[in-house]
Short mmCIF file of C-alpha atoms and ligand atoms in Angstrom, two decimals:
data_model
loop_
_atom_site.label_atom_id
_atom_site.label_comp_id
_atom_site.label_asym_id
_atom_site.label_seq_id
_atom_site.Cartn_x
_atom_site.Cartn_y
_atom_site.Cartn_z
CA THR A 1 -0.08 -0.01 0.08
CA PRO A 2 1.05 3.80 -0.65
CA THR A 3 2.58 5.92 2.31
CA ILE A 4 -0.04 8.47 2.96
CA SER A 5 1.74 11.42 4.32
CA PRO A 6 -0.56 12.42 7.35
CA GLY A 7 -1.25 16.35 7.83
CA ALA A 8 1.50 18.25 9.37
CA GLN A 9 -1.04 19.04 12.41
CA ASP A 10 -1.19 15.34 13.42
CA LEU A 11 2.72 15.03 13.64
CA PRO A 12 4.65 15.87 16.64
CA ARG A 13 6.79 18.93 15.90
CA THR A 14 10.11 17.13 15.99
CA MET A 15 8.86 14.45 13.60
CA HIS A 16 7.87 17.11 10.84
CA PHE A 17 11.34 18.85 10.88
CA ALA A 18 12.99 15.07 10.89
CA ALA A 19 11.47 13.88 7.80
CA GLU A 20 14.12 13.53 5.09
CA PRO A 21 13.13 14.74 1.58
CA PRO A 22 12.48 12.24 -0.98
CA LEU A 23 15.49 11.29 -3.28
CA GLN A 24 13.56 8.78 -5.46
CA PRO A 25 10.16 7.55 -6.65
CA LEU A 26 7.56 5.60 -5.36
CA ILE A 27 8.23 2.11 -6.93
CA ILE A 28 5.23 -0.18 -6.96
CA ASP A 29 5.61 -3.82 -7.82
CA ILE A 30 2.47 -4.88 -9.55
CA THR A 31 0.99 -8.43 -8.52
CA GLU A 32 0.50 -10.87 -11.30
CA GLU A 33 -3.34 -10.85 -10.71
CA GLU A 34 -3.33 -7.20 -11.15
CA LYS A 35 -1.51 -7.52 -14.48
CA LEU A 36 -3.41 -10.04 -15.93
CA GLU A 37 -6.82 -7.58 -15.02
CA ILE A 38 -5.32 -4.57 -16.43
CA THR A 39 -3.98 -6.32 -19.68
CA TYR A 40 -7.56 -8.06 -20.03
CA ILE A 41 -9.19 -4.36 -19.18
CA GLY A 42 -7.02 -3.13 -22.34
CA LYS A 43 -8.25 -5.54 -24.57
CA LYS A 44 -12.19 -5.60 -23.35
CA LEU A 45 -12.17 -1.93 -23.95
CA LYS A 46 -10.47 -2.04 -27.59
CA ARG A 47 -13.29 -4.41 -28.36
CA LYS A 48 -16.08 -2.12 -27.23
CA TYR A 49 -14.73 1.56 -28.30
CA LYS A 50 -12.12 0.72 -30.73
CA SER A 51 -10.16 3.61 -30.24
CA TYR A 52 -9.21 5.52 -26.79
CA ASP A 53 -9.84 8.81 -28.56
CA ASP A 54 -13.53 7.67 -29.02
CA PRO A 55 -15.72 10.43 -27.25
CA GLY A 56 -18.12 7.89 -25.65
CA PHE A 57 -14.81 6.42 -23.91
CA ILE A 58 -13.35 9.59 -22.97
CA SER A 59 -16.76 11.23 -21.43
CA MET A 60 -17.02 7.98 -19.41
CA LEU A 61 -13.21 8.03 -18.27
CA HIS A 62 -13.29 8.47 -14.60
CA LEU A 63 -16.14 6.32 -14.04
CA ASN A 64 -14.52 3.57 -15.89
CA ALA A 65 -11.24 4.25 -14.16
CA TYR A 66 -12.79 3.74 -10.63
CA THR A 67 -14.80 0.57 -11.75
CA LEU A 68 -12.29 -1.12 -13.76
CA LEU A 69 -8.86 -0.71 -12.31
CA PRO A 70 -7.65 -2.65 -9.58
CA GLU A 71 -8.37 -0.76 -6.32
CA ARG A 72 -5.12 -0.60 -5.02
CA ILE A 73 -3.67 1.29 -8.35
CA ALA A 74 -6.93 3.47 -8.58
CA LYS A 75 -6.29 4.58 -4.90
CA VAL A 76 -2.29 5.13 -5.24
CA LEU A 77 -3.30 7.39 -8.49
CA SER A 78 -6.18 9.20 -6.62
CA ASN A 79 -3.77 9.97 -3.74
CA PHE A 80 -1.09 10.96 -6.30
CA GLY A 81 -3.38 13.61 -7.56
CA THR A 82 -3.85 15.62 -4.35
CA ASP A 83 -0.62 15.18 -2.41
CA PHE A 84 1.81 17.85 -2.74
CA SER A 85 3.38 17.54 0.47
CA ASP A 86 7.11 17.78 1.11
CA GLN A 87 7.19 14.42 1.19
CA GLN A 88 5.73 13.84 -2.45
CA TYR A 89 8.43 12.73 -4.82
CA GLY A 90 6.19 13.55 -7.98
CA ALA A 91 6.78 10.54 -9.81
CA VAL A 92 5.27 6.69 -9.35
CA VAL A 93 6.65 4.01 -10.83
CA LEU A 94 4.31 0.76 -11.70
CA ARG A 95 6.55 -1.97 -12.40
CA GLY A 96 5.31 -4.83 -14.44
CA LEU A 97 1.86 -3.21 -15.29
CA ILE A 98 0.97 -4.74 -18.88
CA GLU A 99 2.09 -7.74 -20.41
CA ILE A 100 3.47 -6.69 -23.87
CA GLY A 101 2.93 -9.03 -26.61
CA GLN A 102 6.52 -8.46 -28.30
CA ASP A 103 5.63 -10.56 -31.19
CA GLU A 104 2.20 -9.15 -32.09
CA LEU A 105 3.75 -5.80 -31.65
CA GLY A 106 6.40 -6.61 -34.24
CA PRO A 107 9.58 -4.64 -35.12
CA THR A 108 9.82 -0.98 -33.79
CA PRO A 109 8.88 1.56 -36.64
CA ARG A 110 11.45 3.64 -38.18
CA SER A 111 9.72 6.96 -36.84
CA TRP A 112 6.82 7.73 -34.80
CA GLN A 113 5.34 8.91 -38.29
CA GLU A 114 5.05 5.00 -39.09
CA THR A 115 3.45 3.89 -36.19
CA ASP A 116 0.61 1.35 -36.55
CA HIS A 117 -1.96 2.68 -34.17
CA GLU A 118 -4.04 -0.60 -33.85
CA LYS A 119 -0.99 -2.04 -32.30
CA ILE A 120 -0.89 0.43 -29.56
CA MET A 121 -4.58 0.64 -29.01
CA GLU A 122 -4.86 -1.53 -25.82
CA TYR A 123 -2.28 0.30 -24.18
CA GLY A 124 -3.88 3.77 -25.07
CA PHE A 125 -6.82 2.54 -23.11
CA ILE A 126 -4.86 1.44 -20.21
CA SER A 127 -2.82 4.97 -20.03
CA SER A 128 -6.00 6.90 -20.09
CA LEU A 129 -7.64 4.89 -17.35
CA LEU A 130 -4.72 5.58 -15.07
CA HIS A 131 -4.84 9.64 -16.03
CA GLY A 132 -8.56 9.17 -15.56
CA ALA A 133 -8.04 7.79 -11.96
CA VAL A 134 -5.92 10.98 -10.64
CA PRO A 135 -8.44 12.29 -11.53
CA SER A 136 -7.09 14.27 -14.78
CA LYS A 137 -8.10 14.13 -18.63
CA PRO A 138 -5.70 13.11 -21.45
CA VAL A 139 -5.24 16.03 -23.70
CA GLU A 140 -3.11 16.60 -26.87
CA TYR A 141 -0.99 19.62 -27.81
CA PHE A 142 -0.83 21.27 -31.02
CA ALA A 143 2.67 22.27 -30.23
CA GLN A 144 3.46 18.17 -30.24
CA ARG A 145 2.81 16.79 -33.77
CA LYS A 146 -0.04 19.01 -34.27
CA GLY A 147 -1.93 17.27 -31.81
CA GLY A 148 -1.68 13.72 -33.18
CA GLY A 149 -3.98 11.98 -30.91
CA LEU A 150 -4.06 11.39 -26.91
CA MET A 151 -1.12 9.20 -26.87
CA HIS A 152 2.27 9.50 -28.67
CA ALA A 153 4.65 6.93 -29.81
CA ILE A 154 8.25 7.98 -28.75
CA ILE A 155 10.71 6.45 -30.90
CA PRO A 156 14.48 6.78 -31.56
CA ASP A 157 14.81 8.39 -35.25
CA GLU A 158 17.82 8.20 -37.10
CA ASN A 159 17.51 11.67 -38.42
CA MET A 160 16.77 13.14 -35.03
CA SER A 161 19.34 11.33 -33.28
CA PHE A 162 21.31 14.49 -31.73
CA THR A 163 18.44 16.34 -30.98
CA GLN A 164 16.49 17.31 -27.55
CA THR A 165 13.48 15.72 -28.25
CA GLY A 166 11.55 12.55 -27.97
CA SER A 167 13.19 11.28 -31.32
CA GLY A 168 16.71 11.93 -29.98
CA SER A 169 19.16 9.18 -28.75
CA ARG A 170 22.92 10.09 -29.04
CA THR A 171 23.20 12.90 -26.63
CA ASP A 172 21.87 12.86 -22.97
CA LEU A 173 18.40 14.03 -22.73
CA PHE A 174 18.67 16.95 -19.90
CA VAL A 175 16.10 16.66 -17.31
CA HIS A 176 12.98 19.11 -18.15
CA THR A 177 9.31 19.48 -17.13
CA GLU A 178 7.54 18.94 -20.26
CA ASP A 179 6.75 21.88 -22.33
CA ALA A 180 8.08 24.52 -20.08
CA PHE A 181 7.59 27.08 -22.83
CA LEU A 182 3.73 26.98 -22.18
CA HIS A 183 1.58 28.54 -19.31
CA ASN A 184 -0.81 25.43 -19.89
CA ALA A 185 1.68 22.29 -20.04
CA ALA A 186 0.42 19.14 -18.92
CA ASP A 187 -0.47 18.44 -15.24
CA PHE A 188 0.33 14.80 -15.25
CA LEU A 189 2.46 12.61 -17.83
CA SER A 190 2.63 8.70 -18.17
CA PHE A 191 5.47 6.74 -19.99
CA LEU A 192 4.86 3.24 -20.68
CA PHE A 193 7.64 1.12 -22.07
CA LEU A 194 6.91 -1.10 -24.57
CA ARG A 195 10.39 -1.77 -25.20
CA ASN A 196 13.69 -0.71 -23.69
CA GLU A 197 16.03 -3.26 -24.86
CA GLU A 198 18.97 -0.77 -24.91
CA ARG A 199 18.80 -0.66 -21.30
CA VAL A 200 18.47 3.07 -21.26
CA PRO A 201 18.22 4.73 -17.92
CA SER A 202 15.39 7.08 -17.44
CA THR A 203 16.51 10.21 -15.17
CA LEU A 204 14.03 11.63 -12.78
CA TYR A 205 14.51 14.84 -10.83
CA SER A 206 12.15 16.21 -8.09
CA ILE A 207 12.05 19.54 -6.64
CA ARG A 208 11.01 17.86 -3.45
CA SER A 209 14.66 16.31 -3.19
CA HIS A 210 16.13 19.61 -2.25
CA GLY A 211 13.94 19.93 1.12
CA ARG A 212 12.74 23.34 2.13
CA PRO A 213 13.57 25.92 -0.46
CA ASP A 214 17.21 27.36 0.57
CA ALA A 215 18.23 31.02 -0.44
CA ILE A 216 18.98 29.87 -3.90
CA LEU A 217 16.04 28.40 -4.57
CA GLN A 218 14.14 31.43 -3.28
CA GLU A 219 15.45 33.43 -6.25
CA LEU A 220 13.52 31.06 -8.73
CA PHE A 221 10.01 32.51 -7.63
CA LYS A 222 10.90 35.58 -9.39
CA PRO A 223 9.36 35.99 -12.75
CA ILE A 224 12.45 36.83 -14.68
CA TYR A 225 12.94 33.75 -16.65
CA LYS A 226 12.81 33.00 -19.98
CA CYS A 227 12.10 29.80 -21.78
CA PRO A 228 12.69 28.94 -25.68
CA LYS A 229 10.20 26.60 -27.64
CA ASP A 230 12.23 23.04 -27.96
CA ALA A 231 14.39 21.84 -30.71
CA ASN A 232 10.99 20.37 -32.27
CA TYR A 233 10.43 24.16 -33.51
CA ALA A 234 14.20 25.48 -34.08
CA SER A 235 13.54 26.32 -37.55
CA GLU A 236 10.23 28.35 -36.97
CA GLU A 237 10.38 31.81 -35.91
CA ALA A 238 10.32 32.30 -32.08
CA LEU A 239 7.29 33.77 -30.58
CA GLY A 240 6.80 34.82 -27.02
CA ASP A 241 10.31 35.63 -26.65
CA ASP A 242 10.32 38.22 -24.12
CA ILE A 243 7.86 36.65 -21.83
CA ARG A 244 9.40 35.81 -18.32
CA THR A 245 8.13 33.57 -15.89
CA SER A 246 9.46 32.12 -12.65
CA VAL A 247 10.83 28.59 -12.35
CA LEU A 248 9.22 27.81 -8.96
CA TYR A 249 5.52 28.78 -7.78
CA GLY A 250 2.51 27.79 -5.72
CA SER A 251 3.82 27.37 -2.05
CA ARG A 252 6.76 28.84 -0.92
CA SER A 253 7.67 25.98 1.62
CA ALA A 254 6.84 23.12 -0.93
CA PRO A 255 6.69 24.78 -4.33
CA PHE A 256 5.57 23.23 -8.10
CA MET A 257 8.36 23.83 -10.88
CA ARG A 258 8.41 24.70 -14.28
CA PHE A 259 12.10 23.97 -15.88
CA ASP A 260 14.13 22.86 -18.84
CA ALA A 261 17.93 22.66 -17.97
CA ALA A 262 18.64 22.49 -22.03
CA GLU A 263 16.47 25.14 -23.24
CA GLN A 264 16.83 27.50 -20.23
CA ILE A 265 20.53 27.21 -19.40
CA TYR A 266 22.54 25.52 -22.21
CA ASN A 267 20.57 27.10 -25.29
CA GLU A 268 22.28 30.35 -25.90
CA ASP A 269 19.17 31.59 -27.90
CA ALA A 270 17.39 31.66 -24.26
CA ASN A 271 19.13 35.07 -23.98
CA GLN A 272 18.72 35.18 -20.37
CA ASP A 273 19.19 38.22 -18.39
CA PRO A 274 22.52 38.00 -16.57
CA GLU A 275 20.82 37.91 -13.27
CA ALA A 276 18.40 35.23 -14.43
CA LEU A 277 21.29 33.30 -15.85
CA HIS A 278 23.30 33.35 -12.84
CA ASN A 279 20.75 32.33 -10.42
CA LEU A 280 20.04 29.27 -12.70
CA LYS A 281 23.24 28.01 -13.03
CA ARG A 282 23.62 28.22 -9.08
CA PHE A 283 20.54 26.30 -8.88
CA TRP A 284 21.59 23.83 -11.46
CA GLU A 285 24.57 23.01 -9.52
CA GLU A 286 22.54 21.65 -6.51
CA ALA A 287 19.88 20.35 -8.66
CA ARG A 288 22.17 18.09 -10.85
CA LYS A 289 23.24 16.43 -7.81
CA LEU A 290 19.81 15.21 -6.83
CA ILE A 291 19.09 13.73 -10.26
CA TYR A 292 17.80 10.03 -9.66
CA ASN A 293 19.06 7.63 -12.59
CA ASP A 294 18.88 4.13 -10.99
CA PHE A 295 16.11 3.31 -12.77
CA VAL A 296 16.06 1.29 -16.11
CA PRO A 297 12.54 0.66 -17.61
CA GLU A 298 11.79 -2.96 -18.57
CA SER A 299 8.98 -3.94 -20.96
CA GLY A 300 5.57 -3.39 -19.53
CA ASP A 301 6.74 -0.71 -16.83
CA LEU A 302 5.11 2.61 -16.27
CA ILE A 303 6.30 5.85 -15.01
CA PHE A 304 3.51 8.15 -13.98
CA VAL A 305 4.67 11.96 -13.34
CA ASN A 306 3.18 14.95 -11.72
CA ASN A 307 4.83 17.67 -14.13
CA HIS A 308 4.68 20.49 -11.40
CA LEU A 309 6.87 18.32 -9.22
CA CYS A 310 8.96 16.30 -11.15
CA ALA A 311 11.39 16.67 -14.36
CA HIS A 312 12.09 13.78 -16.61
CA GLY A 313 15.19 12.77 -18.99
CA ARG A 314 17.22 9.82 -20.24
CA ASN A 315 20.86 9.20 -20.94
CA ALA A 316 22.08 9.19 -24.48
CA PHE A 317 22.12 5.66 -25.90
CA LEU A 318 22.76 3.93 -29.41
CA ALA A 319 19.53 3.01 -30.69
CA GLY A 320 19.01 -0.45 -31.59
CA PHE A 321 22.01 -1.89 -29.74
CA ARG A 322 22.84 -2.93 -26.23
CA GLU A 323 26.10 -3.62 -24.39
CA GLU A 324 26.78 -7.30 -23.30
CA ASN A 325 29.99 -8.49 -21.99
CA GLY A 326 31.68 -5.10 -23.45
CA GLN A 327 30.02 -6.09 -27.12
CA LEU A 328 27.58 -4.21 -28.75
CA VAL A 329 24.61 -6.61 -29.60
CA LYS A 330 21.87 -5.76 -31.97
CA CYS A 331 18.20 -5.60 -30.41
CA GLU A 332 14.77 -4.00 -31.09
CA ARG A 333 14.67 -0.39 -31.19
CA ARG A 334 13.19 1.45 -27.78
CA LEU A 335 9.37 2.09 -28.03
CA MET A 336 7.93 4.02 -25.32
CA LEU A 337 4.24 5.69 -25.09
CA ARG A 338 3.55 9.05 -23.87
CA MET A 339 0.15 10.55 -22.43
CA MET A 340 -0.38 13.93 -21.11
CA SER A 341 -3.35 15.31 -19.14
CA LYS A 342 -5.06 18.32 -17.79
CA THR A 343 -7.25 18.14 -14.15
CA SER A 344 -9.42 20.48 -15.78
CA LEU A 345 -10.53 21.76 -19.18
CA ILE A 346 -12.14 24.72 -18.06
CA ASN A 347 -8.88 26.88 -16.81
CA ILE A 348 -7.45 26.09 -20.53
CA ARG A 349 -10.52 26.77 -22.31
CA GLU A 350 -9.01 30.16 -23.76
CA VAL A 351 -6.14 28.03 -25.44
CA THR A 352 -7.96 25.17 -26.45
CA HIS A 353 -9.46 24.52 -30.23
CA PRO A 354 -12.93 25.96 -30.37
CA GLU A 355 -14.43 22.72 -31.30
CA ASN A 356 -12.14 20.48 -29.23
CA PRO A 357 -11.73 21.45 -25.53
CA TYR A 358 -9.04 18.51 -25.05
CA LEU A 359 -6.69 20.19 -27.97
CA ILE A 360 -4.42 22.67 -26.49
CA MET A 361 -3.61 25.42 -29.13
CA GLU A 362 -0.80 27.26 -27.06
CA GLU A 363 2.27 27.94 -28.99
CA HIS A 364 4.49 29.88 -26.41
CA TYR A 365 3.75 31.43 -23.35
CA GLY A 366 -0.04 32.53 -23.83
CA LYS A 367 0.24 33.09 -27.73
CA VAL A 368 -2.03 30.76 -29.81
CA TYR A 369 -1.58 29.20 -33.17
CA SER A 370 -3.56 31.23 -35.39
CA ALA A 371 -6.72 29.60 -36.91
CA HIS A 372 -6.63 26.85 -39.59
RE1 RE B 1 9.86 15.25 -21.98
#
């Protein structure tokens, strides 16, 4: 069962001060019985609704989540949706969540554009249910793949191998909260690994690992930081360039975070003001020591993330190869499925598509893509 943090008022004062900051995600081993149940639910929903994008399914999502998911998992996610305490790391690993039929899946496509959505449909239903239990609503971002549906296949693409995007592989993907260049970035993320035969560690970094914010972190509450759009859009003209936001927000003692190391510190186009860059670099010196790098996802594992608490990334790798006894051995290329969600469609309505409240049209810090 998950640890449920009691309210501060229930704790003796000494205990409250003694609590150590969380340094790694909660890892939950899914039982064989739960795994069978979940795998069966995915297949059943696919038969009934055909697609997880089906309005009939999405409008029933929360009810389905609470009636269909194994109770223990629904409880963990429901608690995750409201626990922002100093003990909440902001990521949960559901280890061995789904049985992945490797043969049915076939070879990994050469790029996400070549994904056969029929083959990943049942996984889309399961991912949706997990977000539904938070409760949070799956959404799509026009800024990512022009929408492209509620779930995206993340596949290393040879032509994108050196980019800081989901299609990259050859360089470390620095830790970042998703879409730090948007005011309305996702609240929750899920990463379901169908394959990780290269054994690439996932990196996670939680703002909670610092403990109570010190003087260096307090500087990050100032709204003086810029964030360029990520490498998916390098060729497009930079918009929303002059807008500055804070990196930390919400509670002063247990804040939320919006941060992208690659774009805000290492991208020279960010053009930060000197004070902002100085603060970011001092922060990064502390933050980089707190990155958690010990989890290597296996087929069927899912990482569920609160995008306001925990940043994510991964180490560099050579797609389609893994090291065994110092030798490079060929293997199937990595394949991961990402879903993003918002807890409310109401607050984001001014940036969602007029005919589709699940499609976010924000391009860069409040600027909306012009009508199509
Ligand atoms: Re990401």
